[in-house]
PDB file of C-alpha atoms and ligand atoms in Angstrom:
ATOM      1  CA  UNK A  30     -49.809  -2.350 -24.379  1.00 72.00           C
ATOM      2  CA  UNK A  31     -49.581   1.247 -25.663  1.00 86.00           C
ATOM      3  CA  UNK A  32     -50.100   1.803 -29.534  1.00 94.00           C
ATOM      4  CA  UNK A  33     -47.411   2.603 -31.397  1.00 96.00           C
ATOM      5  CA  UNK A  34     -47.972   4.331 -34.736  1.00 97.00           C
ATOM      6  CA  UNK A  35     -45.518   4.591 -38.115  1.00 97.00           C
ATOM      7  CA  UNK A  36     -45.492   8.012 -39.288  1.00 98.00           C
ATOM      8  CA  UNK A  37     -43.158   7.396 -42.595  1.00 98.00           C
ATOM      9  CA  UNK A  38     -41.771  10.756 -44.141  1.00 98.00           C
ATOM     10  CA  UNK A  39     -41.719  10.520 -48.126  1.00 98.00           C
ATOM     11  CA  UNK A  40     -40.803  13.636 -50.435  1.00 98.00           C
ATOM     12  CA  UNK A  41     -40.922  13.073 -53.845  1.00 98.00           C
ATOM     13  CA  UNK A  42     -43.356  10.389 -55.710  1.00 98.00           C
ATOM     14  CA  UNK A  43     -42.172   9.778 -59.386  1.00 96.00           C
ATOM     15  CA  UNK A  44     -39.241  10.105 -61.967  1.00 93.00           C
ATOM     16  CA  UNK A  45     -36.073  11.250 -60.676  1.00 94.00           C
ATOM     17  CA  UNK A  46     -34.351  13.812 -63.103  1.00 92.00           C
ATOM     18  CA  UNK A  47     -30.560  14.375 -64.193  1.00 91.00           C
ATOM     19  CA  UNK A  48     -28.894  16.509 -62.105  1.00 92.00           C
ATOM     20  CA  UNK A  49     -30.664  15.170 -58.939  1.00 94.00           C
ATOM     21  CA  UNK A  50     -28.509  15.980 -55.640  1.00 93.00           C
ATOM     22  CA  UNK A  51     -30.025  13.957 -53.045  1.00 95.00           C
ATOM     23  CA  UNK A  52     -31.163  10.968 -54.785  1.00 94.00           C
ATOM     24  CA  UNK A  53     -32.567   9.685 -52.192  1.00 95.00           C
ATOM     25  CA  UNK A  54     -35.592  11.602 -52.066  1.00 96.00           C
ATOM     26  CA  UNK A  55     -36.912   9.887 -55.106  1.00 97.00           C
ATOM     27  CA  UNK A  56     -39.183   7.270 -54.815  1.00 98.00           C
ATOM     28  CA  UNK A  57     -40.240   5.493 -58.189  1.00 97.00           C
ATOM     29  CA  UNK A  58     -43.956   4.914 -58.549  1.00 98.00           C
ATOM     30  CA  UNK A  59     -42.944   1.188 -58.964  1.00 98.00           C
ATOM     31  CA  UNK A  60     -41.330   1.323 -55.248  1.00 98.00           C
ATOM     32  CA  UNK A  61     -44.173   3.263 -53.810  1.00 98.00           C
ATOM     33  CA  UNK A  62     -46.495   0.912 -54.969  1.00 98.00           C
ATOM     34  CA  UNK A  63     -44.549  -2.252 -53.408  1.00 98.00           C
ATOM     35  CA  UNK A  64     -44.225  -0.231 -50.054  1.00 98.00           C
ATOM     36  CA  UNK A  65     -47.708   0.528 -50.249  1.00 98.00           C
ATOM     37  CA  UNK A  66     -48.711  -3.466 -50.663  1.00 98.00           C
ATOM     38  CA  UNK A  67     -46.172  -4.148 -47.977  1.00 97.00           C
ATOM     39  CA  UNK A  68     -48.215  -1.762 -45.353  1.00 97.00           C
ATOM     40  CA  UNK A  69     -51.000  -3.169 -46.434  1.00 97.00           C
ATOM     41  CA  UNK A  70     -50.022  -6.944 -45.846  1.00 96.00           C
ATOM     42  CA  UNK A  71     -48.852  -5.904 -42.542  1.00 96.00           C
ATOM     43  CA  UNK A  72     -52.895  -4.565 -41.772  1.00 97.00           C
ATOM     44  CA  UNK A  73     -52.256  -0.801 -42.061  1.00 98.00           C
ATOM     45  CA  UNK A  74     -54.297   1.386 -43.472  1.00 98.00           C
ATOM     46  CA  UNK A  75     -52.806   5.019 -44.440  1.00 98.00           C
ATOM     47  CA  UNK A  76     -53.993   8.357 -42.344  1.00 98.00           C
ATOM     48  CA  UNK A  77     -53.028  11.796 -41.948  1.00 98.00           C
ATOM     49  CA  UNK A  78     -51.315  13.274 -38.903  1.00 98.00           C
ATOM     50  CA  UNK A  79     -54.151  15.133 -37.995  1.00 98.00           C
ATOM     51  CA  UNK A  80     -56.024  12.374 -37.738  1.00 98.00           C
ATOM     52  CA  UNK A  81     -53.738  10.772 -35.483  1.00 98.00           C
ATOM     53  CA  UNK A  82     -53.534  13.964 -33.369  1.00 98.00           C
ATOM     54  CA  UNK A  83     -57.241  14.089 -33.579  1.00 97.00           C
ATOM     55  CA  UNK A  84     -58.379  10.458 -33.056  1.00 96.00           C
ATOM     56  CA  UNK A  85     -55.017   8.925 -30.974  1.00 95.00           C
ATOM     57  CA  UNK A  86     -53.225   6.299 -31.729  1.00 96.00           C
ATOM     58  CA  UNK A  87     -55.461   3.438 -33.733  1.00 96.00           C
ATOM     59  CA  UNK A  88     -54.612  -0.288 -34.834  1.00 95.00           C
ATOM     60  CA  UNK A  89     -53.225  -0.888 -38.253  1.00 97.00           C
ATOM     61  CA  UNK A  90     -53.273   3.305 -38.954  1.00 98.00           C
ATOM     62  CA  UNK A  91     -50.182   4.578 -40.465  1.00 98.00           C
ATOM     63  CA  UNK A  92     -49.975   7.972 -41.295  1.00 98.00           C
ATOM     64  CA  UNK A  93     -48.019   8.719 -44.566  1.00 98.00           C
ATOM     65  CA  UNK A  94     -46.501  12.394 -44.820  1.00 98.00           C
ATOM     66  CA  UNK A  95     -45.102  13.668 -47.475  1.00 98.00           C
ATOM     67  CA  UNK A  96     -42.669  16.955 -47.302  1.00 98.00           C
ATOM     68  CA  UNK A  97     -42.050  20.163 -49.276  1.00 98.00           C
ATOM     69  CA  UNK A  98     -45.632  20.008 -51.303  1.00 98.00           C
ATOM     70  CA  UNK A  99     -44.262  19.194 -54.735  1.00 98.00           C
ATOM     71  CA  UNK A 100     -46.216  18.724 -58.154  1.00 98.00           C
ATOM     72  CA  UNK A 101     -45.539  15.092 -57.821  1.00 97.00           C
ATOM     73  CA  UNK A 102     -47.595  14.542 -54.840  1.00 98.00           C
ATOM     74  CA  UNK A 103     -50.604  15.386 -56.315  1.00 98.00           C
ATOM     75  CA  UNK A 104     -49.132  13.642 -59.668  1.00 97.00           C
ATOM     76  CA  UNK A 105     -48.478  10.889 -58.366  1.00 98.00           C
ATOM     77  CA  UNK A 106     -48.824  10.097 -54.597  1.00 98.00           C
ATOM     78  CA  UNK A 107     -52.571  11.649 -54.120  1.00 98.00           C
ATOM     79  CA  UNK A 108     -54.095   9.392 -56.612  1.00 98.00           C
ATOM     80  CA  UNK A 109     -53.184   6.296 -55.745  1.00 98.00           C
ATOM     81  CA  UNK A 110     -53.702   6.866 -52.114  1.00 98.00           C
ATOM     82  CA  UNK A 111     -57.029   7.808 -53.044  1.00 98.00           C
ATOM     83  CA  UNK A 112     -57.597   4.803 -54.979  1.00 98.00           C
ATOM     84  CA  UNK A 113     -56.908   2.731 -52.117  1.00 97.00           C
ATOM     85  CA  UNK A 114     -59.534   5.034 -49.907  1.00 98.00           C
ATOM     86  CA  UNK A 115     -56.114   6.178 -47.782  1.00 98.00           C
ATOM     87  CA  UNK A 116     -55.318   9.439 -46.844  1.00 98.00           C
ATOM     88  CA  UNK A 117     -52.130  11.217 -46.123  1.00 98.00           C
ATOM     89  CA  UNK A 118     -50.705  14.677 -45.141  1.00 98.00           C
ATOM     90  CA  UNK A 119     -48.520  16.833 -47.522  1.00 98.00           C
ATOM     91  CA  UNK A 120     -46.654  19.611 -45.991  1.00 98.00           C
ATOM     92  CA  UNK A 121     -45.978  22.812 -48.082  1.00 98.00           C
ATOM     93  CA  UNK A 122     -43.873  25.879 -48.337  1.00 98.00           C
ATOM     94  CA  UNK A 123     -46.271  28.760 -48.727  1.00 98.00           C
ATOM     95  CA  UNK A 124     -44.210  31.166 -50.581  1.00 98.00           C
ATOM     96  CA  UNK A 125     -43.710  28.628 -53.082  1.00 98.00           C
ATOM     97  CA  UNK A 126     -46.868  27.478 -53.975  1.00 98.00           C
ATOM     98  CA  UNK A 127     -47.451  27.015 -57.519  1.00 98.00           C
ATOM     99  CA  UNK A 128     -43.971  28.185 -58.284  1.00 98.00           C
ATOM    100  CA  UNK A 129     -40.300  25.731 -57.934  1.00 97.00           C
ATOM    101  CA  UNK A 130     -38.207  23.774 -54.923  1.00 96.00           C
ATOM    102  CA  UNK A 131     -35.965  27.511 -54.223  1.00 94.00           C
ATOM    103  CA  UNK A 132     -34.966  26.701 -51.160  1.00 94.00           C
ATOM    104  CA  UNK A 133     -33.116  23.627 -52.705  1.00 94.00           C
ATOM    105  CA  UNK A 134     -32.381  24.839 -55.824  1.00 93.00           C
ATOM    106  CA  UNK A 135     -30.268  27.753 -54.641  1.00 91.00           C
ATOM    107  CA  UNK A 136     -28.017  25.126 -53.551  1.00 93.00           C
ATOM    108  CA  UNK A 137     -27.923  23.467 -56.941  1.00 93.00           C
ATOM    109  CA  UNK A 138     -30.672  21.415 -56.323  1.00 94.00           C
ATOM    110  CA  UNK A 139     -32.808  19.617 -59.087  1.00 93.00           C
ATOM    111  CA  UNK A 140     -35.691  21.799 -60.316  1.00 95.00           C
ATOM    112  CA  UNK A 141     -39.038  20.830 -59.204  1.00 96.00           C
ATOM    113  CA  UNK A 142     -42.227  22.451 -59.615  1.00 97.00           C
ATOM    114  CA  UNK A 143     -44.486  22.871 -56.289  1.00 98.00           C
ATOM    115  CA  UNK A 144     -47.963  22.010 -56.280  1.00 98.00           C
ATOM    116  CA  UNK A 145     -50.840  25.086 -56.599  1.00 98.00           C
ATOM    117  CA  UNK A 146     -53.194  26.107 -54.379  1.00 98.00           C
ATOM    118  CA  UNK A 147     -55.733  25.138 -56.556  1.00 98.00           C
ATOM    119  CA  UNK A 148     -54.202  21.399 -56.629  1.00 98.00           C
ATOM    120  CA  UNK A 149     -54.026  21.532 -52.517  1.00 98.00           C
ATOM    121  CA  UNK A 150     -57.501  22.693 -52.458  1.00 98.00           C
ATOM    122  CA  UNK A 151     -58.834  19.853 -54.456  1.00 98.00           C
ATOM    123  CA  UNK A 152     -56.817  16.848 -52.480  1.00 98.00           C
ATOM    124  CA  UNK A 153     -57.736  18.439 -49.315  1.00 98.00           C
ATOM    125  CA  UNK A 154     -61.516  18.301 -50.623  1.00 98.00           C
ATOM    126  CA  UNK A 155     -60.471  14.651 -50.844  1.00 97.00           C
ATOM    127  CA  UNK A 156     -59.332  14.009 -47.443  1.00 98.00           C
ATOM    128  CA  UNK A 157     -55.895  14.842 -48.243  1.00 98.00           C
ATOM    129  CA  UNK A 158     -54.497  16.693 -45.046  1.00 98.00           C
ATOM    130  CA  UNK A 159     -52.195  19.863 -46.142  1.00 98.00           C
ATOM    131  CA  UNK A 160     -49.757  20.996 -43.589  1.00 98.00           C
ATOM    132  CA  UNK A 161     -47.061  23.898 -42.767  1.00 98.00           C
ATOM    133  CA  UNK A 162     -43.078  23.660 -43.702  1.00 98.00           C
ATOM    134  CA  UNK A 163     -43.028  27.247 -43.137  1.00 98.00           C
ATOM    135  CA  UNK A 164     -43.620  30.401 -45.912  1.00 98.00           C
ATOM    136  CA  UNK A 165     -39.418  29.549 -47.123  1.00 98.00           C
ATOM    137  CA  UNK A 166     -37.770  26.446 -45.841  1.00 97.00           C
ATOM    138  CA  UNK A 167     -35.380  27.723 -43.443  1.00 97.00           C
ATOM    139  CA  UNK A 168     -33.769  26.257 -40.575  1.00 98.00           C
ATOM    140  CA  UNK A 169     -35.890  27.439 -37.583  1.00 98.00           C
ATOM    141  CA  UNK A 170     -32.892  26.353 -35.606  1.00 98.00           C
ATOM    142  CA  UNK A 171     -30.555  29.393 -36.895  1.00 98.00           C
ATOM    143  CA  UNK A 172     -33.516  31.660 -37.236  1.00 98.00           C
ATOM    144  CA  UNK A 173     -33.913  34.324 -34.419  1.00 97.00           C
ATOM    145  CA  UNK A 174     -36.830  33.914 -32.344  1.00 97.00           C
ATOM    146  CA  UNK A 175     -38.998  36.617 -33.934  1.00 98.00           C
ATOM    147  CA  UNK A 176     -37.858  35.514 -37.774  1.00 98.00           C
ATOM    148  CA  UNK A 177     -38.834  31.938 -36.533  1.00 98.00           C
ATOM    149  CA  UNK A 178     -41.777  32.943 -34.910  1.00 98.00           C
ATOM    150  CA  UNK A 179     -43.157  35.406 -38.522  1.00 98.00           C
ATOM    151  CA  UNK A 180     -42.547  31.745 -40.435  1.00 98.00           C
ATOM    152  CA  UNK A 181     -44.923  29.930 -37.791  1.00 98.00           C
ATOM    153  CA  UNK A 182     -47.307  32.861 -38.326  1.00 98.00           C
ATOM    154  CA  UNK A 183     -47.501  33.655 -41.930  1.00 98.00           C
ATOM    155  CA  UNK A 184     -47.121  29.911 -43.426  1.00 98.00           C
ATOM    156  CA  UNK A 185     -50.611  29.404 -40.877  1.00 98.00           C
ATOM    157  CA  UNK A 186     -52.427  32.414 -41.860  1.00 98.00           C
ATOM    158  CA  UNK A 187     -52.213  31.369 -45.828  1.00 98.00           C
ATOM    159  CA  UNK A 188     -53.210  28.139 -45.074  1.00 98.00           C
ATOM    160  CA  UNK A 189     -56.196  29.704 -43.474  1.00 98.00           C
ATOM    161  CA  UNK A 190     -56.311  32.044 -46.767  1.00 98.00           C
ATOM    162  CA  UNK A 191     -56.098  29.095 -49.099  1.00 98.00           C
ATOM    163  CA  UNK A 192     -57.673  25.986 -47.485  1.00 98.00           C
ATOM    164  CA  UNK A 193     -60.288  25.061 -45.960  1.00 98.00           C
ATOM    165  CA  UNK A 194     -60.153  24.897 -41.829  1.00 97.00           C
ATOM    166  CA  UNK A 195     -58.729  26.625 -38.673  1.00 96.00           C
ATOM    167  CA  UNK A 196     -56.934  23.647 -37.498  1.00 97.00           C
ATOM    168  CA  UNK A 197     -52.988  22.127 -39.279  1.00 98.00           C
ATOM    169  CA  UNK A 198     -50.266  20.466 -38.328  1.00 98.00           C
ATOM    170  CA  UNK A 199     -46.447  21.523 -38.907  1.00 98.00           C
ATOM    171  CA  UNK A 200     -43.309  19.707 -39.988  1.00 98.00           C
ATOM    172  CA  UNK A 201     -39.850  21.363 -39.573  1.00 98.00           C
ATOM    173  CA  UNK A 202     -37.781  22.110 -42.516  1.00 98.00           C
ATOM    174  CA  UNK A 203     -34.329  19.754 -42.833  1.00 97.00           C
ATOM    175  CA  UNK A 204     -35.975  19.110 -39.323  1.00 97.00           C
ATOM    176  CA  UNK A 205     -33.777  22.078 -37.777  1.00 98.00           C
ATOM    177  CA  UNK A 206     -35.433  22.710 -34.367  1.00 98.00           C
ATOM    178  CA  UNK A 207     -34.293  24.089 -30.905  1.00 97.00           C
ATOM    179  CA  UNK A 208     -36.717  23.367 -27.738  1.00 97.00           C
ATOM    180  CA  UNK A 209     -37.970  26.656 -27.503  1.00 97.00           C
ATOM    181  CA  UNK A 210     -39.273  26.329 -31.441  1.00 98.00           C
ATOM    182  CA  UNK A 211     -41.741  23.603 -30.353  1.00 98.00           C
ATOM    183  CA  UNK A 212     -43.017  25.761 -27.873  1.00 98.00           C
ATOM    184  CA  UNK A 213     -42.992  28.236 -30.626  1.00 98.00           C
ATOM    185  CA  UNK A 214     -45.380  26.194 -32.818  1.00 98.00           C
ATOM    186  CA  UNK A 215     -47.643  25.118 -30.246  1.00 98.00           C
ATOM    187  CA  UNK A 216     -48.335  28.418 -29.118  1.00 98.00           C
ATOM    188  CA  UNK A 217     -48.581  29.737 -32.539  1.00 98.00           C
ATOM    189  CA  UNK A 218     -51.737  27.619 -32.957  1.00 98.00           C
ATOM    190  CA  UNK A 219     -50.730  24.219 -34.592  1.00 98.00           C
ATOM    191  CA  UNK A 220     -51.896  20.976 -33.225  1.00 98.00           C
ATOM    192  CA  UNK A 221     -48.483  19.421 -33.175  1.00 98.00           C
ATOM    193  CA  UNK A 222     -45.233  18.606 -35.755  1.00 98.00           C
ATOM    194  CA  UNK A 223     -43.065  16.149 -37.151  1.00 98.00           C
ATOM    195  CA  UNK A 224     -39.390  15.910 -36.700  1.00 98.00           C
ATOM    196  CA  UNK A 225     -36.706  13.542 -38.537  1.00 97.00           C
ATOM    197  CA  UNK A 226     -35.880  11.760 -35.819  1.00 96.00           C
ATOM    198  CA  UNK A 227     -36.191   8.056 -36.199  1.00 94.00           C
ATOM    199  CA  UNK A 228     -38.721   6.477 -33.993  1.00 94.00           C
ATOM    200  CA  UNK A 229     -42.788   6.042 -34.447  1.00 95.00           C
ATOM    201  CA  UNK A 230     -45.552   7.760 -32.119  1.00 96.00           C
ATOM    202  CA  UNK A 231     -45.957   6.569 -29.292  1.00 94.00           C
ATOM    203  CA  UNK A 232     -49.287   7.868 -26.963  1.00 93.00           C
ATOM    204  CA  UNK A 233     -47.875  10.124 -24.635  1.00 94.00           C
ATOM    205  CA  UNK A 234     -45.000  11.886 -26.294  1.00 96.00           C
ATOM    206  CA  UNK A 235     -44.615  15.557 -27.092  1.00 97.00           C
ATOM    207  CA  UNK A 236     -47.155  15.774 -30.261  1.00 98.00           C
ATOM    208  CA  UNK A 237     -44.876  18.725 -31.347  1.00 98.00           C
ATOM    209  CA  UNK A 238     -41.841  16.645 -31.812  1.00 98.00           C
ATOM    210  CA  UNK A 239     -43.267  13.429 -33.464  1.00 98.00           C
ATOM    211  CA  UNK A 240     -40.385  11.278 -34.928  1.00 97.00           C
ATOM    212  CA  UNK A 241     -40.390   9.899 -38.636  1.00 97.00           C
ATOM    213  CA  UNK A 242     -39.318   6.355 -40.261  1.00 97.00           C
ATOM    214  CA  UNK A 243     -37.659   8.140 -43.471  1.00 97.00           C
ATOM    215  CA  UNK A 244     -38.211   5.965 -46.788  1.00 98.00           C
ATOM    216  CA  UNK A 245     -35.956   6.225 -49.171  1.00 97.00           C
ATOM    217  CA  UNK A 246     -35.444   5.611 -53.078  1.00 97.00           C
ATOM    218  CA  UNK A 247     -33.238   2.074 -51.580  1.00 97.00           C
ATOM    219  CA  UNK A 248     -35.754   1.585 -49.344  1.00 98.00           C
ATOM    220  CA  UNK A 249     -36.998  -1.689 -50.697  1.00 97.00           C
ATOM    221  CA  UNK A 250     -40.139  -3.780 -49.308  1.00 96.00           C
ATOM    222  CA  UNK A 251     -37.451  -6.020 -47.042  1.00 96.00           C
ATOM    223  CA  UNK A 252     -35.415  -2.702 -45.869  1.00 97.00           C
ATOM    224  CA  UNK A 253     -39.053  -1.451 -45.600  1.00 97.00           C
ATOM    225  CA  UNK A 254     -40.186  -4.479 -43.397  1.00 96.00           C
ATOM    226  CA  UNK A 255     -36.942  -3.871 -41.033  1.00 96.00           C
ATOM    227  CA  UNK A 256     -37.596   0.173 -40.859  1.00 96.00           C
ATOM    228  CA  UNK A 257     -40.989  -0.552 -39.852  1.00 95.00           C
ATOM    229  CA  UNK A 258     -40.005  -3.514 -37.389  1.00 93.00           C
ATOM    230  CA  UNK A 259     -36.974  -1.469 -35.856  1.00 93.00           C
ATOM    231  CA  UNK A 260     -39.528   1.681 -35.606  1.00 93.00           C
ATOM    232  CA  UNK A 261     -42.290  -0.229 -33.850  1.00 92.00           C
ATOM    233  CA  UNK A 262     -40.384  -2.583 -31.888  1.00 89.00           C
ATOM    234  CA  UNK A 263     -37.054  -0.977 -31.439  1.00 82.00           C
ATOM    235  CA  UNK A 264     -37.950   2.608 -30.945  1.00 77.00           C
ATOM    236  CA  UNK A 265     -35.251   3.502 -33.047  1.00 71.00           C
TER     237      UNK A 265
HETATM  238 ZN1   ZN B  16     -38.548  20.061 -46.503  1.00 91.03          ZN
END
């Protein structure tokens, strides 16, 4: 049988502010620890999407992503991953680096700060992978091919600036995607992208439209269990 790997989507690792919109988003470090200890009861072992894209689907690898690129993840998330010799990808919004969530906070939004390139250079020195959301966050979906295709373009060539490597992955912002942009980011270079769709990979599927379990600040170690179970088992 065919194996199937959780890809879980986090965003923000830590203390959730006053003010915060989508509360959701926030997962205490208390929480991520317990869904951390769940995984590994259940034999996983945390990877990055490139390394799944890379190496195929494994036994008992899950790969942990982690969107937007804030402060937090390298506050919070990095470390401990690290500490438990894991790995996990963080995707970022280039324009943003080192400065605040925008994108979100135009909207009334929480303020958050965004992690620097200096801070993605050191966890990628440490196996952290760091991936594309784009140079602003927009919805690719509304975009017009050519404004759609200049995010694909610039958000990869200041990765290549910044980082180290020719090769990233992608992830689409509020997961806003048409056919034709998956085309779009495979032929822009990228080695494939994660959606919001709820499902895990399975070998086989279109690497450029990889679905996510999405873990929540509820998302306690039995609602965990069931995401995970209903992921791997129900495709859903
Ligand atoms: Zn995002």
């Amino acid at each position: 049988m065919a194996i199937k790997v959780p890809v879980l989507m986090y965003h923000k690792i830590g203390v959730r502010p006053d003010g915060a919109v989508i509360k959701g988003h926030y997962v205490s470090n208390d929480l991520f620890e317990r869904q951390l200890a769940a995984l590994k009861r259940f034999g996983y072992q945390g990877t990055t999407f490139q390394n799944l894209l890379q190496c195929g689907a494994q036994k008992g690898k899950a790969v942990l992503t982690f969107d937007d690129g804030y402060s937090n993840f390298a506050l919070n998330a990095a470390p401990r991953l690290a500490e438990l010799g894991w790995t996990g990808t963080v995707f970022v919004v280039t324009a943003y680096m080192g400065g605040e969530n925008t994108w979100d906070t135009n909207w009334g939004e929480a303020r958050e700060s965004i992690m620097t390139w200096d801070q993605a250079k050191e966890w990628q020195t440490k196996g952290m992978e760091i991936g594309s959301h784009t140079v602003h966050h927009p919805k690719l979906a509304e975009l017009s091919a050519e404004d759609s295709q200049q995010e694909l373009d610039q958000s990869l060539a200041d990765l290549r600036d910044h980082l180290d490597g020719k090769d990233f992955t992608f992830c689409y912002p509020f997961g806003s995607y048409l056919p034709a942009t998956a085309v779009q980011v495979r032929d822009a270079g990228y080695l494939g992208a994660t959606t919001v769709k709820k499902g895990c990979y399975l070998p086989g599927m279109d690497v450029f439209q990889v679905p996510r379990i999405n873990i929540r600040s509820d998302t306690v170690p039995p609602v965990f269990a069931y995401k995970l179970f209903r992921a791997l088992v129900l495709n859903r």
